[in-house]
Amino acid sequence: MSDNKCILVTGGAGYIGSHTVVELVNAGYDPVVIDNCANAVRASENGRPGSIKRIEKIVDKKIIYYDIDLLNKAALDDLFAKHSFIAVIHFAGLKAVGESIEIPIEYYKVNICGTLNLIECMKKYQVSNLVFSSSATVYGTPQYLPIDENHTVGSCTNPYGKSKYFIEEILRDVGKAEKDWNIILLRYFNPVGSHKSGLIGEDPQGTPNNLMPYVAQVAIGRRSQLSIFGGDYDTPDGTGVRDYIHVVDLALGHIAALKKVSTKCGLKVYNLGTGKGYSVLDMVRGMEKASGKKIPYKIVDRRDGDVGSCYAEVTLAQTELGWKSDRNLEEMCEDLWRWQTKNPKGFQTDNSS
């Protein structure tokens, strides 16, 4: 391994992490993945996640992987002693909004304490470049649209969003105290789709928390119909509008961010989205076109905390990172449908050999 290209990817077996690992290899980096598989299905052999095996097939290269929990400080210390990282991309953490409301203490412990352990190890081993996986949830209820990076943050509606906000604040303080640190906070909007190969994609356990995996499961017959929460919003068709971004575009945003931290940029914040709003019904129609299936749905009551519209202003990322999303709604749905049809049981589908 070429140590001058060695990148630590925490949570690299997950949905966004796995796609980013592929793009890291494509860009000439040497990713080292750690994951405790809380959000990923394990393979049946050697304890390696199914996503890592699929990544290796895509890039035709062995991926260094460790089963490490960020709460295990000793294991993390050993890892940093073994590799000379030039930067860290930090995805690891619990991520389900609904679950965070039910078990908030676990979310704060895992997401915040895990990040603190990571920061302490980075400082000890003089690794000062960090790209953090944040979220548009830090904005709370939009005060204006599109949402730019100057929008107020902190009025989060759930513990998951609060944990991301608290970590952002911690990293801001680190950046002020440690002048040699370079930190980029990437605020994601709504990732969808999968890799063109259909080998890796979003594999929710149990009932999907996000719209599009649920829609895809209805299309393939795993679920009978979709419940749309709210049909009376002040939007073109009454359903909620969100900024959906292809996961490969999102992954490429991390490559752009890595290049930025290498320029000694200090602390920067960027939205990663398309800048376009798509309604729930837009997404349903997109999946119907991609799948050739009729997707039954019913309109039900709104959920507490949901807003009518939320989409990004993305000019800053375009200007300063030289990055923009290139994949449209049709491609998002086509790639998601390819993943769903090739992997009806997610990573437990045995088609990777």
C-alpha atoms as a printed R data frame, in Angstrom:
    type eleno elety resid chain resno       x       y       z
1   ATOM     1    CA   MET     A     1   0.000   0.000   0.000
2   ATOM     2    CA   SER     A     2   1.127   3.526  -0.770
3   ATOM     3    CA   ASP     A     3   0.840   5.298   2.578
4   ATOM     4    CA   ASN     A     4   0.735   8.752   1.019
5   ATOM     5    CA   LYS     A     5  -2.685   7.819  -0.435
6   ATOM     6    CA   CYS     A     6  -4.029   5.988   2.624
7   ATOM     7    CA   ILE     A     7  -7.523   7.113   3.693
8   ATOM     8    CA   LEU     A     8  -9.398   5.816   6.745
9   ATOM     9    CA   VAL     A     9 -13.098   5.342   6.011
10  ATOM    10    CA   THR     A    10 -15.209   4.813   9.128
11  ATOM    11    CA   GLY     A    11 -18.529   3.143   8.379
12  ATOM    12    CA   GLY     A    12 -17.214   2.197   4.948
13  ATOM    13    CA   ALA     A    13 -19.390  -0.932   4.689
14  ATOM    14    CA   GLY     A    14 -22.593   1.126   4.726
15  ATOM    15    CA   TYR     A    15 -24.658   2.545   1.883
16  ATOM    16    CA   ILE     A    16 -22.873   5.846   1.232
17  ATOM    17    CA   GLY     A    17 -19.566   4.582   2.599
18  ATOM    18    CA   SER     A    18 -19.369   1.610   0.222
19  ATOM    19    CA   HIS     A    19 -20.002   3.779  -2.846
20  ATOM    20    CA   THR     A    20 -17.371   6.232  -1.623
21  ATOM    21    CA   VAL     A    21 -14.819   3.425  -1.194
22  ATOM    22    CA   VAL     A    22 -15.345   2.491  -4.867
23  ATOM    23    CA   GLU     A    23 -14.746   6.085  -5.948
24  ATOM    24    CA   LEU     A    24 -11.681   6.372  -3.692
25  ATOM    25    CA   VAL     A    25 -10.096   3.395  -5.442
26  ATOM    26    CA   ASN     A    26 -11.072   4.835  -8.839
27  ATOM    27    CA   ALA     A    27  -9.381   8.112  -7.861
28  ATOM    28    CA   GLY     A    28  -6.129   6.360  -6.893
29  ATOM    29    CA   TYR     A    29  -6.503   6.338  -3.106
30  ATOM    30    CA   ASP     A    30  -5.923   3.366  -0.781
31  ATOM    31    CA   PRO     A    31  -8.966   3.130   1.501
32  ATOM    32    CA   VAL     A    32  -8.868   1.324   4.831
33  ATOM    33    CA   VAL     A    33 -12.392   0.523   6.008
34  ATOM    34    CA   ILE     A    34 -13.585   0.070   9.568
35  ATOM    35    CA   ASP     A    35 -17.167  -0.836  10.431
36  ATOM    36    CA   ASN     A    36 -18.899  -2.687  13.251
37  ATOM    37    CA   CYS     A    37 -21.677  -3.692  10.833
38  ATOM    38    CA   ALA     A    38 -24.458  -2.176  12.935
39  ATOM    39    CA   ASN     A    39 -25.970  -0.903   9.659
40  ATOM    40    CA   ALA     A    40 -24.611  -3.558   7.274
41  ATOM    41    CA   VAL     A    41 -25.278  -7.215   6.629
42  ATOM    42    CA   ARG     A    42 -22.358  -9.543   7.320
43  ATOM    43    CA   ALA     A    43 -21.194 -12.035   4.746
44  ATOM    44    CA   SER     A    44 -21.456 -15.673   5.716
45  ATOM    45    CA   GLU     A    45 -17.717 -16.242   5.753
46  ATOM    46    CA   ASN     A    46 -14.780 -14.662   7.558
47  ATOM    47    CA   GLY     A    47 -17.011 -12.040   9.171
48  ATOM    48    CA   ARG     A    48 -16.564  -9.618   6.265
49  ATOM    49    CA   PRO     A    49 -19.576  -7.513   5.272
50  ATOM    50    CA   GLY     A    50 -21.264  -8.423   2.023
51  ATOM    51    CA   SER     A    51 -20.744  -4.893   0.735
52  ATOM    52    CA   ILE     A    52 -16.960  -5.167   1.079
53  ATOM    53    CA   LYS     A    53 -16.910  -8.377  -0.972
54  ATOM    54    CA   ARG     A    54 -19.027  -6.665  -3.638
55  ATOM    55    CA   ILE     A    55 -16.730  -3.610  -3.688
56  ATOM    56    CA   GLU     A    56 -13.751  -5.879  -4.284
57  ATOM    57    CA   LYS     A    57 -15.534  -7.382  -7.268
58  ATOM    58    CA   ILE     A    58 -16.272  -3.917  -8.708
59  ATOM    59    CA   VAL     A    59 -12.741  -2.510  -8.314
60  ATOM    60    CA   ASP     A    60 -10.873  -5.814  -8.727
61  ATOM    61    CA   LYS     A    61  -8.794  -5.073  -5.653
62  ATOM    62    CA   LYS     A    62  -8.615  -6.329  -2.094
63  ATOM    63    CA   ILE     A    63 -10.018  -3.822   0.413
64  ATOM    64    CA   ILE     A    64  -8.397  -3.637   3.832
65  ATOM    65    CA   TYR     A    65 -11.207  -4.033   6.354
66  ATOM    66    CA   TYR     A    66 -11.337  -4.161  10.154
67  ATOM    67    CA   ASP     A    67 -14.315  -4.966  12.365
68  ATOM    68    CA   ILE     A    68 -13.853  -2.047  14.747
69  ATOM    69    CA   ASP     A    69 -16.364  -0.100  16.810
70  ATOM    70    CA   LEU     A    70 -15.424   3.540  17.358
71  ATOM    71    CA   LEU     A    71 -16.335   3.114  21.012
72  ATOM    72    CA   ASN     A    72 -13.404   0.669  21.291
73  ATOM    73    CA   LYS     A    73 -10.633   3.207  21.811
74  ATOM    74    CA   ALA     A    74  -7.867   0.600  22.199
75  ATOM    75    CA   ALA     A    75  -8.692  -1.037  18.845
76  ATOM    76    CA   LEU     A    76  -8.822   2.379  17.195
77  ATOM    77    CA   ASP     A    77  -5.431   3.284  18.655
78  ATOM    78    CA   ASP     A    78  -3.940   0.038  17.320
79  ATOM    79    CA   LEU     A    79  -5.337   0.840  13.886
80  ATOM    80    CA   PHE     A    80  -3.738   4.282  13.773
81  ATOM    81    CA   ALA     A    81  -0.435   2.792  14.921
82  ATOM    82    CA   LYS     A    82  -0.558   0.312  12.025
83  ATOM    83    CA   HIS     A    83  -1.376   2.717   9.145
84  ATOM    84    CA   SER     A    84  -0.164   6.165   8.128
85  ATOM    85    CA   PHE     A    85  -3.402   7.909   7.192
86  ATOM    86    CA   ILE     A    86  -3.368  11.202   5.320
87  ATOM    87    CA   ALA     A    87  -7.070  11.834   5.957
88  ATOM    88    CA   VAL     A    88 -10.232  10.380   7.467
89  ATOM    89    CA   ILE     A    89 -13.718  10.208   5.967
90  ATOM    90    CA   HIS     A    90 -16.117   9.719   8.875
91  ATOM    91    CA   PHE     A    91 -19.437   7.997   8.082
92  ATOM    92    CA   ALA     A    92 -19.796   5.700  11.093
93  ATOM    93    CA   GLY     A    93 -22.831   6.165  13.303
94  ATOM    94    CA   LEU     A    94 -26.436   5.250  13.934
95  ATOM    95    CA   LYS     A    95 -28.698   6.860  11.349
96  ATOM    96    CA   ALA     A    96 -32.428   6.105  11.650
97  ATOM    97    CA   VAL     A    97 -34.498   9.170  12.524
98  ATOM    98    CA   GLY     A    98 -37.416   7.237  14.012
99  ATOM    99    CA   GLU     A    99 -35.193   4.932  16.029
100 ATOM   100    CA   SER     A   100 -33.274   7.914  17.413
101 ATOM   101    CA   ILE     A   101 -36.494   9.177  19.005
102 ATOM   102    CA   GLU     A   102 -36.989   5.813  20.696
103 ATOM   103    CA   ILE     A   103 -33.401   5.334  21.944
104 ATOM   104    CA   PRO     A   104 -31.832   8.804  22.098
105 ATOM   105    CA   ILE     A   105 -29.151   7.925  24.659
106 ATOM   106    CA   GLU     A   106 -27.754   5.221  22.374
107 ATOM   107    CA   TYR     A   107 -27.585   7.695  19.485
108 ATOM   108    CA   TYR     A   108 -25.740  10.291  21.530
109 ATOM   109    CA   LYS     A   109 -23.343   7.691  22.954
110 ATOM   110    CA   VAL     A   110 -22.508   6.003  19.649
111 ATOM   111    CA   ASN     A   111 -22.412   9.048  17.389
112 ATOM   112    CA   ILE     A   112 -20.807  11.612  19.685
113 ATOM   113    CA   CYS     A   113 -18.548   9.468  21.879
114 ATOM   114    CA   GLY     A   114 -17.385   7.494  18.856
115 ATOM   115    CA   THR     A   115 -16.450  10.730  17.105
116 ATOM   116    CA   LEU     A   116 -14.563  11.977  20.164
117 ATOM   117    CA   ASN     A   117 -12.516   8.770  20.242
118 ATOM   118    CA   LEU     A   118 -11.744   9.211  16.547
119 ATOM   119    CA   ILE     A   119 -10.658  12.843  17.003
120 ATOM   120    CA   GLU     A   120  -8.402  11.934  19.920
121 ATOM   121    CA   CYS     A   121  -6.670   9.226  17.889
122 ATOM   122    CA   MET     A   122  -6.290  11.562  14.940
123 ATOM   123    CA   LYS     A   123  -4.647  14.149  17.183
124 ATOM   124    CA   LYS     A   124  -2.350  11.578  18.806
125 ATOM   125    CA   TYR     A   125  -1.145  10.325  15.414
126 ATOM   126    CA   GLN     A   126  -1.068  13.779  13.797
127 ATOM   127    CA   VAL     A   127  -3.769  13.112  11.218
128 ATOM   128    CA   SER     A   128  -5.392  16.499  10.719
129 ATOM   129    CA   ASN     A   129  -7.560  16.157   7.592
130 ATOM   130    CA   LEU     A   130 -11.182  15.133   8.148
131 ATOM   131    CA   VAL     A   131 -14.306  14.902   5.976
132 ATOM   132    CA   PHE     A   132 -17.409  14.477   8.124
133 ATOM   133    CA   SER     A   133 -20.698  12.936   7.014
134 ATOM   134    CA   SER     A   134 -23.243  15.433   8.322
135 ATOM   135    CA   SER     A   135 -26.864  15.906   7.276
136 ATOM   136    CA   ALA     A   136 -29.405  18.457   6.121
137 ATOM   137    CA   THR     A   137 -31.319  17.536   9.291
138 ATOM   138    CA   VAL     A   138 -29.108  20.049  11.138
139 ATOM   139    CA   TYR     A   139 -31.133  22.828   9.470
140 ATOM   140    CA   GLY     A   140 -34.386  21.770  11.123
141 ATOM   141    CA   THR     A   141 -37.526  23.309   9.636
142 ATOM   142    CA   PRO     A   142 -36.464  25.413   6.609
143 ATOM   143    CA   GLN     A   143 -36.754  29.155   7.176
144 ATOM   144    CA   TYR     A   144 -36.308  29.775   3.451
145 ATOM   145    CA   LEU     A   145 -35.684  27.819   0.237
146 ATOM   146    CA   PRO     A   146 -33.381  26.791  -1.217
147 ATOM   147    CA   ILE     A   147 -31.375  26.146   1.957
148 ATOM   148    CA   ASP     A   148 -27.829  27.474   1.773
149 ATOM   149    CA   GLU     A   149 -24.935  26.885   4.153
150 ATOM   150    CA   ASN     A   150 -25.673  30.149   6.008
151 ATOM   151    CA   HIS     A   151 -29.112  28.902   7.087
152 ATOM   152    CA   THR     A   152 -29.408  28.661  10.866
153 ATOM   153    CA   VAL     A   153 -28.668  25.238  12.340
154 ATOM   154    CA   GLY     A   154 -29.488  23.502  15.609
155 ATOM   155    CA   SER     A   155 -33.295  23.520  15.595
156 ATOM   156    CA   CYS     A   156 -33.251  19.792  14.904
157 ATOM   157    CA   THR     A   157 -36.455  17.795  15.213
158 ATOM   158    CA   ASN     A   158 -34.931  14.467  16.346
159 ATOM   159    CA   PRO     A   159 -31.920  13.067  18.260
160 ATOM   160    CA   TYR     A   160 -30.258  11.812  15.075
161 ATOM   161    CA   GLY     A   161 -30.155  15.349  13.667
162 ATOM   162    CA   LYS     A   162 -29.082  16.742  17.018
163 ATOM   163    CA   SER     A   163 -26.184  14.291  17.190
164 ATOM   164    CA   LYS     A   164 -24.973  15.514  13.788
165 ATOM   165    CA   TYR     A   165 -25.335  19.135  14.924
166 ATOM   166    CA   PHE     A   166 -23.448  18.491  18.173
167 ATOM   167    CA   ILE     A   167 -20.618  16.811  16.255
168 ATOM   168    CA   GLU     A   168 -20.447  19.767  13.883
169 ATOM   169    CA   GLU     A   169 -20.085  22.083  16.891
170 ATOM   170    CA   ILE     A   170 -17.356  19.876  18.377
171 ATOM   171    CA   LEU     A   171 -15.474  19.943  15.085
172 ATOM   172    CA   ARG     A   172 -15.822  23.718  14.859
173 ATOM   173    CA   ASP     A   173 -14.198  24.004  18.272
174 ATOM   174    CA   VAL     A   174 -11.437  21.589  17.244
175 ATOM   175    CA   GLY     A   175 -10.810  23.683  14.151
176 ATOM   176    CA   LYS     A   176 -10.477  26.831  16.245
177 ATOM   177    CA   ALA     A   177  -8.145  25.227  18.777
178 ATOM   178    CA   GLU     A   178  -6.048  23.156  16.343
179 ATOM   179    CA   LYS     A   179  -4.924  25.544  13.624
180 ATOM   180    CA   ASP     A   180  -3.359  22.824  11.486
181 ATOM   181    CA   TRP     A   181  -6.637  20.901  11.174
182 ATOM   182    CA   ASN     A   182  -8.606  20.908   7.934
183 ATOM   183    CA   ILE     A   183 -12.227  19.844   8.317
184 ATOM   184    CA   ILE     A   184 -15.058  19.687   5.822
185 ATOM   185    CA   LEU     A   185 -18.641  19.209   6.986
186 ATOM   186    CA   LEU     A   186 -20.757  17.723   4.204
187 ATOM   187    CA   ARG     A   187 -24.489  18.184   4.698
188 ATOM   188    CA   TYR     A   188 -26.285  15.544   2.657
189 ATOM   189    CA   PHE     A   189 -29.793  15.813   1.373
190 ATOM   190    CA   ASN     A   190 -31.535  12.548   0.282
191 ATOM   191    CA   PRO     A   191 -29.276   9.913  -1.314
192 ATOM   192    CA   VAL     A   192 -30.907   7.378  -3.654
193 ATOM   193    CA   GLY     A   193 -29.853   4.955  -6.375
194 ATOM   194    CA   SER     A   194 -26.962   2.525  -6.503
195 ATOM   195    CA   HIS     A   195 -23.793   1.636  -8.386
196 ATOM   196    CA   LYS     A   196 -24.289   0.884 -12.092
197 ATOM   197    CA   SER     A   197 -23.133  -2.690 -11.559
198 ATOM   198    CA   GLY     A   198 -26.082  -3.422  -9.296
199 ATOM   199    CA   LEU     A   199 -23.645  -5.046  -6.854
200 ATOM   200    CA   ILE     A   200 -23.921  -2.479  -4.058
201 ATOM   201    CA   GLY     A   201 -26.872  -0.381  -2.928
202 ATOM   202    CA   GLU     A   202 -29.046   0.534   0.024
203 ATOM   203    CA   ASP     A   203 -29.990  -2.531   2.063
204 ATOM   204    CA   PRO     A   204 -32.282  -1.470   4.927
205 ATOM   205    CA   GLN     A   205 -32.924  -4.020   7.656
206 ATOM   206    CA   GLY     A   206 -36.589  -4.425   8.538
207 ATOM   207    CA   THR     A   207 -38.959  -1.690   7.383
208 ATOM   208    CA   PRO     A   208 -37.095   0.934   5.315
209 ATOM   209    CA   ASN     A   209 -36.771   4.352   6.938
210 ATOM   210    CA   ASN     A   210 -36.316   6.125   3.608
211 ATOM   211    CA   LEU     A   211 -38.844   6.570   0.817
212 ATOM   212    CA   MET     A   212 -37.172   5.022  -2.204
213 ATOM   213    CA   PRO     A   213 -36.146   1.623  -0.793
214 ATOM   214    CA   TYR     A   214 -39.767   1.270   0.324
215 ATOM   215    CA   VAL     A   215 -41.042   2.236  -3.126
216 ATOM   216    CA   ALA     A   216 -38.672  -0.277  -4.734
217 ATOM   217    CA   GLN     A   217 -39.856  -3.031  -2.385
218 ATOM   218    CA   VAL     A   218 -43.462  -2.304  -3.350
219 ATOM   219    CA   ALA     A   219 -42.506  -2.432  -7.032
220 ATOM   220    CA   ILE     A   220 -40.849  -5.828  -6.655
221 ATOM   221    CA   GLY     A   221 -43.732  -7.218  -4.591
222 ATOM   222    CA   ARG     A   222 -42.133  -7.432  -1.143
223 ATOM   223    CA   ARG     A   223 -44.682  -4.915   0.168
224 ATOM   224    CA   SER     A   224 -48.303  -4.429  -0.853
225 ATOM   225    CA   GLN     A   225 -48.483  -0.642  -1.061
226 ATOM   226    CA   LEU     A   226 -46.820   2.628  -0.148
227 ATOM   227    CA   SER     A   227 -48.182   4.952   2.539
228 ATOM   228    CA   ILE     A   228 -47.618   8.602   1.619
229 ATOM   229    CA   PHE     A   229 -47.571  10.775   4.717
230 ATOM   230    CA   GLY     A   230 -49.526  13.887   3.822
231 ATOM   231    CA   GLY     A   231 -51.219  14.918   0.605
232 ATOM   232    CA   ASP     A   232 -52.177  18.462   1.545
233 ATOM   233    CA   TYR     A   233 -48.832  20.287   1.660
234 ATOM   234    CA   ASP     A   234 -48.367  23.567  -0.176
235 ATOM   235    CA   THR     A   235 -46.531  21.820  -3.025
236 ATOM   236    CA   PRO     A   236 -47.427  21.237  -6.689
237 ATOM   237    CA   ASP     A   237 -49.159  17.914  -6.023
238 ATOM   238    CA   GLY     A   238 -49.711  18.130  -2.257
239 ATOM   239    CA   THR     A   239 -47.021  15.598  -1.309
240 ATOM   240    CA   GLY     A   240 -43.727  16.397   0.383
241 ATOM   241    CA   VAL     A   241 -40.873  17.728  -1.755
242 ATOM   242    CA   ARG     A   242 -37.251  16.745  -1.106
243 ATOM   243    CA   ASP     A   243 -33.846  17.067  -2.745
244 ATOM   244    CA   TYR     A   244 -32.861  13.573  -3.936
245 ATOM   245    CA   ILE     A   245 -29.258  13.008  -5.018
246 ATOM   246    CA   HIS     A   246 -27.726   9.964  -6.681
247 ATOM   247    CA   VAL     A   247 -25.446   8.153  -4.230
248 ATOM   248    CA   VAL     A   248 -22.592   8.024  -6.762
249 ATOM   249    CA   ASP     A   249 -22.728  11.813  -7.149
250 ATOM   250    CA   LEU     A   250 -22.677  12.013  -3.360
251 ATOM   251    CA   ALA     A   251 -19.657   9.697  -3.207
252 ATOM   252    CA   LEU     A   252 -17.830  11.841  -5.747
253 ATOM   253    CA   GLY     A   253 -18.493  14.841  -3.511
254 ATOM   254    CA   HIS     A   254 -16.244  13.178  -0.925
255 ATOM   255    CA   ILE     A   255 -13.426  12.840  -3.440
256 ATOM   256    CA   ALA     A   256 -13.738  16.572  -4.157
257 ATOM   257    CA   ALA     A   257 -13.734  17.278  -0.405
258 ATOM   258    CA   LEU     A   258 -10.559  15.200   0.068
259 ATOM   259    CA   LYS     A   259  -8.811  17.295  -2.553
260 ATOM   260    CA   LYS     A   260 -10.005  20.429  -0.762
261 ATOM   261    CA   VAL     A   261  -8.678  19.428   2.675
262 ATOM   262    CA   SER     A   262  -5.278  18.767   1.100
263 ATOM   263    CA   THR     A   263  -5.088  22.499   0.270
264 ATOM   264    CA   LYS     A   264  -5.089  23.477   3.983
265 ATOM   265    CA   CYS     A   265  -8.607  24.898   3.811
266 ATOM   266    CA   GLY     A   266  -9.395  25.149   7.535
267 ATOM   267    CA   LEU     A   267 -13.045  24.374   8.322
268 ATOM   268    CA   LYS     A   268 -15.575  24.446   5.480
269 ATOM   269    CA   VAL     A   269 -19.248  23.506   5.154
270 ATOM   270    CA   TYR     A   270 -20.927  22.332   1.952
271 ATOM   271    CA   ASN     A   271 -24.381  21.121   0.964
272 ATOM   272    CA   LEU     A   272 -24.449  18.057  -1.255
273 ATOM   273    CA   GLY     A   273 -27.686  17.928  -3.217
274 ATOM   274    CA   THR     A   274 -29.043  18.617  -6.677
275 ATOM   275    CA   GLY     A   275 -30.720  21.917  -5.885
276 ATOM   276    CA   LYS     A   276 -33.973  20.488  -7.248
277 ATOM   277    CA   GLY     A   277 -37.072  19.429  -5.375
278 ATOM   278    CA   TYR     A   278 -38.934  16.244  -6.294
279 ATOM   279    CA   SER     A   279 -42.284  15.323  -4.719
280 ATOM   280    CA   VAL     A   280 -43.138  11.882  -3.376
281 ATOM   281    CA   LEU     A   281 -45.387  11.330  -6.385
282 ATOM   282    CA   ASP     A   282 -42.564  12.406  -8.732
283 ATOM   283    CA   MET     A   283 -40.436   9.664  -7.206
284 ATOM   284    CA   VAL     A   284 -43.236   7.093  -7.437
285 ATOM   285    CA   ARG     A   285 -43.773   7.901 -11.124
286 ATOM   286    CA   GLY     A   286 -40.012   7.698 -11.712
287 ATOM   287    CA   MET     A   287 -39.870   4.215 -10.200
288 ATOM   288    CA   GLU     A   288 -42.954   3.132 -12.155
289 ATOM   289    CA   LYS     A   289 -41.194   4.137 -15.367
290 ATOM   290    CA   ALA     A   290 -37.938   2.403 -14.399
291 ATOM   291    CA   SER     A   291 -39.615  -0.808 -13.258
292 ATOM   292    CA   GLY     A   292 -42.572  -1.004 -15.613
293 ATOM   293    CA   LYS     A   293 -44.687  -1.750 -12.540
294 ATOM   294    CA   LYS     A   294 -47.706   0.063 -11.138
295 ATOM   295    CA   ILE     A   295 -46.967   1.147  -7.552
296 ATOM   296    CA   PRO     A   296 -50.105   1.221  -5.377
297 ATOM   297    CA   TYR     A   297 -50.185   3.883  -2.684
298 ATOM   298    CA   LYS     A   298 -52.500   5.560  -0.237
299 ATOM   299    CA   ILE     A   299 -52.389   9.038   1.277
300 ATOM   300    CA   VAL     A   300 -52.320   8.961   5.074
301 ATOM   301    CA   ASP     A   301 -51.936  11.586   7.803
302 ATOM   302    CA   ARG     A   302 -48.830  13.717   8.017
303 ATOM   303    CA   ARG     A   303 -46.089  12.668  10.431
304 ATOM   304    CA   ASP     A   304 -44.998  14.936  13.259
305 ATOM   305    CA   GLY     A   305 -41.891  16.897  12.337
306 ATOM   306    CA   ASP     A   306 -42.232  16.524   8.571
307 ATOM   307    CA   VAL     A   307 -42.056  19.677   6.443
308 ATOM   308    CA   GLY     A   308 -43.618  20.371   3.055
309 ATOM   309    CA   SER     A   309 -40.487  21.233   1.076
310 ATOM   310    CA   CYS     A   310 -36.739  20.974   1.633
311 ATOM   311    CA   TYR     A   311 -34.085  21.349  -1.038
312 ATOM   312    CA   ALA     A   312 -30.546  22.671  -1.259
313 ATOM   313    CA   GLU     A   313 -28.687  25.626  -2.605
314 ATOM   314    CA   VAL     A   314 -25.594  23.957  -4.084
315 ATOM   315    CA   THR     A   315 -23.649  26.843  -5.627
316 ATOM   316    CA   LEU     A   316 -20.946  26.850  -2.949
317 ATOM   317    CA   ALA     A   317 -19.947  23.224  -3.574
318 ATOM   318    CA   GLN     A   318 -19.884  23.887  -7.307
319 ATOM   319    CA   THR     A   319 -17.732  26.986  -6.886
320 ATOM   320    CA   GLU     A   320 -15.277  25.848  -4.200
321 ATOM   321    CA   LEU     A   321 -15.147  22.069  -4.671
322 ATOM   322    CA   GLY     A   322 -15.648  21.995  -8.431
323 ATOM   323    CA   TRP     A   323 -18.363  19.403  -7.830
324 ATOM   324    CA   LYS     A   324 -21.956  19.089  -8.969
325 ATOM   325    CA   SER     A   325 -24.509  16.317  -9.290
326 ATOM   326    CA   ASP     A   326 -24.767  14.946 -12.824
327 ATOM   327    CA   ARG     A   327 -27.290  12.091 -12.518
328 ATOM   328    CA   ASN     A   328 -30.987  12.860 -12.972
329 ATOM   329    CA   LEU     A   329 -34.150  11.349 -11.495
330 ATOM   330    CA   GLU     A   330 -34.466   8.804 -14.295
331 ATOM   331    CA   GLU     A   331 -30.958   7.480 -13.654
332 ATOM   332    CA   MET     A   332 -31.532   7.387  -9.879
333 ATOM   333    CA   CYS     A   333 -34.606   5.201 -10.353
334 ATOM   334    CA   GLU     A   334 -33.071   2.975 -13.036
335 ATOM   335    CA   ASP     A   335 -30.024   2.237 -10.883
336 ATOM   336    CA   LEU     A   336 -32.130   1.604  -7.792
337 ATOM   337    CA   TRP     A   337 -34.352  -0.788  -9.737
338 ATOM   338    CA   ARG     A   338 -31.313  -2.659 -11.100
339 ATOM   339    CA   TRP     A   339 -30.017  -3.120  -7.539
340 ATOM   340    CA   GLN     A   340 -33.444  -4.219  -6.290
341 ATOM   341    CA   THR     A   341 -34.037  -6.768  -9.067
342 ATOM   342    CA   LYS     A   342 -30.530  -8.240  -8.871
343 ATOM   343    CA   ASN     A   343 -30.647  -8.347  -5.059
344 ATOM   344    CA   PRO     A   344 -34.210  -9.065  -3.899
345 ATOM   345    CA   LYS     A   345 -32.841  -9.958  -0.452
346 ATOM   346    CA   GLY     A   346 -30.180  -7.247  -0.390
347 ATOM   347    CA   PHE     A   347 -26.654  -8.402   0.431
348 ATOM   348    CA   GLN     A   348 -28.028 -11.748   1.562
349 ATOM   349    CA   THR     A   349 -28.747 -12.475  -2.114
350 ATOM   350    CA   ASP     A   350 -26.046 -14.939  -3.166
351 ATOM   351    CA   ASN     A   351 -25.038 -13.568  -6.563
352 ATOM   352    CA   SER     A   352 -21.605 -12.103  -5.841
353 ATOM   353    CA   SER     A   353 -19.531 -15.196  -6.490
